Amino acid sequence: AETGIADYALEVATVLADRYEIEWVADPAGPAPSAAVARQFRVVTGKEFESRHATRLFDLPVYHLGNNTFHRYMLPLMRRVPGLVVLHDAHLGGLFRSANRAGVWPGSLVEELEYAGEPLLAEWAGNGYVHPDTVPTLSPVNRRALEALPGIVVHSRTAWRQVRATCDAAASVVPLLAEVPATPFDMASERRRLNLPSDAFLIATLGIVSPTKRVDVILRAAAALPTGLRERARIVVAGPCEP
């Protein structure tokens, strides 16, 4: 899937493969597993995972969950076969919006906000004072998804505090890992390849372009840079963007 979480999950699983017998659960509606995954791991669908778990219990289901429609298929599995969740986004409003429209996350937005302890925001949403697509950026909408989990891993103390304020599940901080490139990275050649000035001060935001990327704030911050630096600055907004 076109998400950095998929890359991260593969990197971690590859490191653990020598010590654990790992099976990879894939979204049946998603892209075919990459060659790297198919070579290393047995790949099953969600239904196959449940039937295999019923006949031969897995020691630990691990879900890599993010605030994106890519992870929608995991929600029913998490309810029926709870496990450890590596929570890449503490806010799950975007996932809720997608899953709710698909019927995977039942109930209305107002009901979910009330359940999450947001009665005022629920009232505003119910009366039409706030656009429904804006609400998921104002509330994490994550209590129902997280509260029944036996364990949660997050990548920062900030995310840990947000989880602790939401539910009583055991939560641990594991710093985000990054694979060191096998070949040295040459900045000058990369800038030439991307047609970027060699002396530019680059400010980049990467990933799906949405209000949460705060592009307006980035622009204001860049405008406040010292004159010499501001004249050399280039802002790169890289990622898919709806019209």
mmCIF file of C-alpha atoms in Angstrom:
data_model
loop_
_atom_site.group_PDB
_atom_site.id
_atom_site.type_symbol
_atom_site.label_atom_id
_atom_site.label_comp_id
_atom_site.label_asym_id
_atom_site.label_seq_id
_atom_site.Cartn_x
_atom_site.Cartn_y
_atom_site.Cartn_z
ATOM 1 C CA ALA A 1 0.000 0.000 0.000
ATOM 2 C CA GLU A 2 1.149 3.544 -0.657
ATOM 3 C CA THR A 3 1.907 4.347 2.959
ATOM 4 C CA GLY A 4 5.131 4.652 4.921
ATOM 5 C CA ILE A 5 3.561 2.459 7.599
ATOM 6 C CA ALA A 6 3.679 -0.489 5.184
ATOM 7 C CA ASP A 7 7.398 0.129 4.612
ATOM 8 C CA TYR A 8 7.986 0.419 8.359
ATOM 9 C CA ALA A 9 6.057 -2.774 9.116
ATOM 10 C CA LEU A 10 8.130 -4.697 6.580
ATOM 11 C CA GLU A 11 11.418 -3.357 7.978
ATOM 12 C CA VAL A 12 10.489 -4.412 11.523
ATOM 13 C CA ALA A 13 9.145 -7.815 10.461
ATOM 14 C CA THR A 14 12.305 -8.503 8.459
ATOM 15 C CA VAL A 15 14.436 -7.897 11.556
ATOM 16 C CA LEU A 16 12.224 -10.185 13.657
ATOM 17 C CA ALA A 17 11.957 -12.964 11.053
ATOM 18 C CA ASP A 18 15.003 -14.858 12.381
ATOM 19 C CA ARG A 19 13.437 -15.132 15.847
ATOM 20 C CA TYR A 20 9.730 -15.531 15.175
ATOM 21 C CA GLU A 21 7.488 -17.439 12.802
ATOM 22 C CA ILE A 22 5.631 -14.578 11.145
ATOM 23 C CA GLU A 23 2.566 -14.638 8.938
ATOM 24 C CA TRP A 24 1.582 -11.483 7.075
ATOM 25 C CA VAL A 25 -2.078 -10.448 6.954
ATOM 26 C CA ALA A 26 -2.965 -8.380 3.898
ATOM 27 C CA ASP A 27 -5.986 -6.354 2.860
ATOM 28 C CA PRO A 28 -7.838 -8.510 0.299
ATOM 29 C CA ALA A 29 -8.969 -5.336 -1.473
ATOM 30 C CA GLY A 30 -5.457 -3.852 -1.485
ATOM 31 C CA PRO A 31 -2.513 -4.339 -3.835
ATOM 32 C CA ALA A 32 -0.792 -7.695 -4.135
ATOM 33 C CA PRO A 33 2.004 -8.211 -1.596
ATOM 34 C CA SER A 34 5.407 -7.054 -2.763
ATOM 35 C CA ALA A 35 8.006 -9.573 -3.868
ATOM 36 C CA ALA A 36 9.954 -8.895 -0.660
ATOM 37 C CA VAL A 37 6.949 -9.836 1.482
ATOM 38 C CA ALA A 38 5.992 -12.883 -0.599
ATOM 39 C CA ARG A 39 9.542 -14.271 -0.418
ATOM 40 C CA GLN A 40 9.845 -14.002 3.355
ATOM 41 C CA PHE A 41 6.400 -14.531 4.815
ATOM 42 C CA ARG A 42 3.275 -16.578 4.383
ATOM 43 C CA VAL A 43 0.613 -14.081 3.272
ATOM 44 C CA VAL A 44 -3.026 -14.588 4.295
ATOM 45 C CA THR A 45 -6.218 -12.548 4.117
ATOM 46 C CA GLY A 46 -8.159 -11.411 7.149
ATOM 47 C CA LYS A 47 -10.638 -14.313 6.866
ATOM 48 C CA GLU A 48 -7.821 -16.843 6.519
ATOM 49 C CA PHE A 49 -6.107 -15.305 9.544
ATOM 50 C CA GLU A 50 -9.214 -15.771 11.690
ATOM 51 C CA SER A 51 -9.723 -19.393 10.617
ATOM 52 C CA ARG A 52 -6.042 -20.220 11.202
ATOM 53 C CA HIS A 53 -6.164 -18.521 14.592
ATOM 54 C CA ALA A 54 -9.226 -20.587 15.528
ATOM 55 C CA THR A 55 -7.455 -23.877 14.797
ATOM 56 C CA ARG A 56 -3.914 -22.948 15.890
ATOM 57 C CA LEU A 57 -3.693 -19.916 18.123
ATOM 58 C CA PHE A 58 -1.179 -17.284 17.139
ATOM 59 C CA ASP A 59 0.946 -16.056 20.036
ATOM 60 C CA LEU A 60 0.419 -12.407 19.168
ATOM 61 C CA PRO A 61 -1.490 -10.576 16.444
ATOM 62 C CA VAL A 62 0.280 -7.267 15.691
ATOM 63 C CA TYR A 63 -1.634 -4.473 13.973
ATOM 64 C CA HIS A 64 0.120 -1.470 12.424
ATOM 65 C CA LEU A 65 -2.620 1.152 12.610
ATOM 66 C CA GLY A 66 -2.642 4.630 11.092
ATOM 67 C CA ASN A 67 -5.138 7.408 10.452
ATOM 68 C CA ASN A 68 -5.927 6.383 6.899
ATOM 69 C CA THR A 69 -8.380 4.325 4.880
ATOM 70 C CA PHE A 70 -5.559 1.828 4.177
ATOM 71 C CA HIS A 71 -6.106 0.417 7.681
ATOM 72 C CA ARG A 72 -9.885 0.174 7.554
ATOM 73 C CA TYR A 73 -9.904 -3.597 7.021
ATOM 74 C CA MET A 74 -8.097 -4.112 10.352
ATOM 75 C CA LEU A 75 -10.885 -2.708 12.527
ATOM 76 C CA PRO A 76 -13.203 -5.781 12.503
ATOM 77 C CA LEU A 77 -10.171 -8.039 13.046
ATOM 78 C CA MET A 78 -9.035 -5.950 16.020
ATOM 79 C CA ARG A 79 -12.448 -6.371 17.628
ATOM 80 C CA ARG A 80 -12.657 -10.136 17.052
ATOM 81 C CA VAL A 81 -8.975 -11.008 17.568
ATOM 82 C CA PRO A 82 -7.423 -8.351 19.850
ATOM 83 C CA GLY A 83 -3.653 -7.952 19.824
ATOM 84 C CA LEU A 84 -0.802 -5.520 20.082
ATOM 85 C CA VAL A 85 -1.402 -2.310 18.114
ATOM 86 C CA VAL A 86 1.505 -0.248 16.850
ATOM 87 C CA LEU A 87 -0.275 3.097 16.771
ATOM 88 C CA HIS A 88 1.336 5.339 14.168
ATOM 89 C CA ASP A 89 -1.239 8.139 14.618
ATOM 90 C CA ALA A 90 -2.874 8.975 17.951
ATOM 91 C CA HIS A 91 -5.693 10.766 16.109
ATOM 92 C CA LEU A 92 -7.919 8.380 14.139
ATOM 93 C CA GLY A 93 -10.554 10.815 12.880
ATOM 94 C CA GLY A 94 -9.751 10.240 9.209
ATOM 95 C CA LEU A 95 -9.886 6.458 9.667
ATOM 96 C CA PHE A 96 -13.200 6.792 11.519
ATOM 97 C CA ARG A 97 -14.677 8.927 8.732
ATOM 98 C CA SER A 98 -13.679 6.396 6.062
ATOM 99 C CA ALA A 99 -14.696 3.340 8.103
ATOM 100 C CA ASN A 100 -17.996 4.882 9.172
ATOM 101 C CA ARG A 101 -18.986 5.643 5.584
ATOM 102 C CA ALA A 102 -18.107 2.056 4.630
ATOM 103 C CA GLY A 103 -20.189 0.627 7.499
ATOM 104 C CA VAL A 104 -17.133 -0.874 9.221
ATOM 105 C CA TRP A 105 -17.336 1.529 12.175
ATOM 106 C CA PRO A 106 -21.033 1.665 13.161
ATOM 107 C CA GLY A 107 -22.870 4.565 14.738
ATOM 108 C CA SER A 108 -23.026 8.242 13.886
ATOM 109 C CA LEU A 109 -20.372 10.910 14.256
ATOM 110 C CA VAL A 110 -22.378 12.533 17.051
ATOM 111 C CA GLU A 111 -22.593 9.220 18.940
ATOM 112 C CA GLU A 112 -18.861 8.677 18.536
ATOM 113 C CA LEU A 113 -18.039 12.146 19.861
ATOM 114 C CA GLU A 114 -20.281 11.632 22.879
ATOM 115 C CA TYR A 115 -18.643 8.256 23.532
ATOM 116 C CA ALA A 116 -15.237 9.924 23.282
ATOM 117 C CA GLY A 117 -16.206 12.473 25.959
ATOM 118 C CA GLU A 118 -16.706 15.398 23.560
ATOM 119 C CA PRO A 119 -20.312 16.471 24.337
ATOM 120 C CA LEU A 120 -19.895 20.084 23.206
ATOM 121 C CA LEU A 121 -18.334 19.102 19.873
ATOM 122 C CA ALA A 122 -21.044 16.451 19.487
ATOM 123 C CA GLU A 123 -23.703 19.149 19.982
ATOM 124 C CA TRP A 124 -22.025 21.439 17.428
ATOM 125 C CA ALA A 125 -21.764 18.616 14.896
ATOM 126 C CA GLY A 126 -25.368 17.574 15.501
ATOM 127 C CA ASN A 127 -26.621 21.128 14.952
ATOM 128 C CA GLY A 128 -24.515 21.634 11.831
ATOM 129 C CA TYR A 129 -22.280 24.290 13.388
ATOM 130 C CA VAL A 130 -19.170 22.316 12.348
ATOM 131 C CA HIS A 131 -18.677 20.619 8.996
ATOM 132 C CA PRO A 132 -18.497 16.836 9.486
ATOM 133 C CA ASP A 133 -15.225 16.638 7.532
ATOM 134 C CA THR A 134 -13.672 19.145 9.950
ATOM 135 C CA VAL A 135 -14.608 17.305 13.134
ATOM 136 C CA PRO A 136 -11.999 14.505 12.781
ATOM 137 C CA THR A 137 -9.240 17.141 12.878
ATOM 138 C CA LEU A 138 -10.667 18.591 16.117
ATOM 139 C CA SER A 139 -11.077 15.321 18.022
ATOM 140 C CA PRO A 140 -8.931 12.169 18.064
ATOM 141 C CA VAL A 141 -12.055 9.941 17.755
ATOM 142 C CA ASN A 142 -10.017 6.995 19.012
ATOM 143 C CA ARG A 143 -11.510 5.792 22.311
ATOM 144 C CA ARG A 144 -13.679 3.007 20.913
ATOM 145 C CA ALA A 145 -10.832 1.652 18.781
ATOM 146 C CA LEU A 146 -8.255 1.671 21.579
ATOM 147 C CA GLU A 147 -9.990 0.929 24.864
ATOM 148 C CA ALA A 148 -10.375 -2.843 24.428
ATOM 149 C CA LEU A 149 -6.793 -3.462 23.322
ATOM 150 C CA PRO A 150 -4.394 -5.468 25.509
ATOM 151 C CA GLY A 151 -1.373 -3.416 24.438
ATOM 152 C CA ILE A 152 -0.365 -0.351 22.426
ATOM 153 C CA VAL A 153 3.012 0.798 21.100
ATOM 154 C CA VAL A 154 3.542 4.452 20.174
ATOM 155 C CA HIS A 155 6.583 6.317 18.899
ATOM 156 C CA SER A 156 6.675 9.388 21.153
ATOM 157 C CA ARG A 157 5.930 10.547 24.681
ATOM 158 C CA THR A 158 3.345 12.952 23.279
ATOM 159 C CA ALA A 159 1.420 10.091 21.678
ATOM 160 C CA TRP A 160 1.799 8.079 24.907
ATOM 161 C CA ARG A 161 0.183 10.879 26.919
ATOM 162 C CA GLN A 162 -2.681 11.071 24.414
ATOM 163 C CA VAL A 163 -3.278 7.318 24.666
ATOM 164 C CA ARG A 164 -3.152 7.370 28.466
ATOM 165 C CA ALA A 165 -5.759 10.137 28.502
ATOM 166 C CA THR A 166 -8.027 7.993 26.311
ATOM 167 C CA CYS A 167 -7.880 4.466 27.701
ATOM 168 C CA ASP A 168 -6.301 2.149 30.278
ATOM 169 C CA ALA A 169 -4.549 -0.183 27.832
ATOM 170 C CA ALA A 170 -0.889 -0.922 28.557
ATOM 171 C CA ALA A 171 1.108 1.519 26.421
ATOM 172 C CA SER A 172 4.831 1.648 25.672
ATOM 173 C CA VAL A 173 7.047 4.076 23.760
ATOM 174 C CA VAL A 174 9.325 2.556 21.106
ATOM 175 C CA PRO A 175 11.251 5.267 19.219
ATOM 176 C CA LEU A 176 10.568 5.288 15.487
ATOM 177 C CA LEU A 177 13.135 3.173 13.654
ATOM 178 C CA ALA A 178 14.658 4.128 10.326
ATOM 179 C CA GLU A 179 16.642 1.914 8.006
ATOM 180 C CA VAL A 180 20.037 3.298 6.996
ATOM 181 C CA PRO A 181 20.277 3.384 3.164
ATOM 182 C CA ALA A 182 22.611 0.746 1.761
ATOM 183 C CA THR A 183 24.241 3.247 -0.599
ATOM 184 C CA PRO A 184 25.554 6.674 0.444
ATOM 185 C CA PHE A 185 23.158 9.532 -0.199
ATOM 186 C CA ASP A 186 24.555 12.271 -2.409
ATOM 187 C CA MET A 187 22.660 15.484 -1.747
ATOM 188 C CA ALA A 188 24.016 17.398 -4.749
ATOM 189 C CA SER A 189 23.012 14.739 -7.283
ATOM 190 C CA GLU A 190 19.569 14.362 -5.709
ATOM 191 C CA ARG A 191 18.985 18.085 -5.972
ATOM 192 C CA ARG A 192 19.985 17.995 -9.648
ATOM 193 C CA ARG A 193 17.661 15.061 -10.251
ATOM 194 C CA LEU A 194 14.748 16.928 -8.664
ATOM 195 C CA ASN A 195 15.641 20.211 -10.401
ATOM 196 C CA LEU A 196 16.184 21.996 -7.086
ATOM 197 C CA PRO A 197 18.739 24.813 -6.675
ATOM 198 C CA SER A 198 22.001 23.588 -5.154
ATOM 199 C CA ASP A 199 22.102 26.396 -2.567
ATOM 200 C CA ALA A 200 18.385 26.406 -1.642
ATOM 201 C CA PHE A 201 17.247 26.132 1.975
ATOM 202 C CA LEU A 202 14.609 23.412 1.604
ATOM 203 C CA ILE A 203 11.489 23.126 3.732
ATOM 204 C CA ALA A 204 9.499 19.990 2.905
ATOM 205 C CA THR A 205 6.199 18.457 3.950
ATOM 206 C CA LEU A 206 5.718 14.880 2.746
ATOM 207 C CA GLY A 207 2.689 12.644 2.403
ATOM 208 C CA ILE A 208 -1.003 13.077 1.688
ATOM 209 C CA VAL A 209 -1.709 16.815 1.472
ATOM 210 C CA SER A 210 -4.462 17.770 3.902
ATOM 211 C CA PRO A 211 -5.262 20.515 6.439
ATOM 212 C CA THR A 212 -3.258 18.592 9.052
ATOM 213 C CA LYS A 213 -0.081 19.346 7.079
ATOM 214 C CA ARG A 214 -0.557 23.021 8.136
ATOM 215 C CA VAL A 215 0.832 24.430 4.875
ATOM 216 C CA ASP A 216 -0.473 27.892 5.793
ATOM 217 C CA VAL A 217 1.594 27.826 9.005
ATOM 218 C CA ILE A 218 4.679 26.679 7.086
ATOM 219 C CA LEU A 219 4.287 29.596 4.671
ATOM 220 C CA ARG A 220 4.004 32.119 7.488
ATOM 221 C CA ALA A 221 7.028 30.638 9.257
ATOM 222 C CA ALA A 222 9.096 30.771 6.063
ATOM 223 C CA ALA A 223 8.074 34.380 5.493
ATOM 224 C CA ALA A 224 9.462 35.240 8.937
ATOM 225 C CA LEU A 225 12.934 33.831 8.224
ATOM 226 C CA PRO A 226 15.903 36.257 8.139
ATOM 227 C CA THR A 227 16.081 37.998 4.759
ATOM 228 C CA GLY A 228 19.115 36.138 3.372
ATOM 229 C CA LEU A 229 17.732 32.738 4.336
ATOM 230 C CA ARG A 230 14.226 33.563 3.166
ATOM 231 C CA GLU A 231 15.508 34.494 -0.307
ATOM 232 C CA ARG A 232 17.146 31.064 -0.603
ATOM 233 C CA ALA A 233 14.163 29.168 0.810
ATOM 234 C CA ARG A 234 12.086 26.756 -1.239
ATOM 235 C CA ILE A 235 8.982 25.054 0.160
ATOM 236 C CA VAL A 236 8.314 21.606 -1.268
ATOM 237 C CA VAL A 237 4.828 20.149 -0.771
ATOM 238 C CA ALA A 238 5.195 16.528 -1.925
ATOM 239 C CA GLY A 239 2.317 14.093 -2.001
ATOM 240 C CA PRO A 240 -1.108 13.389 -3.468
ATOM 241 C CA CYS A 241 -3.685 16.147 -3.103
ATOM 242 C CA GLU A 242 -7.418 16.183 -3.782
ATOM 243 C CA PRO A 243 -8.538 19.171 -5.908
#
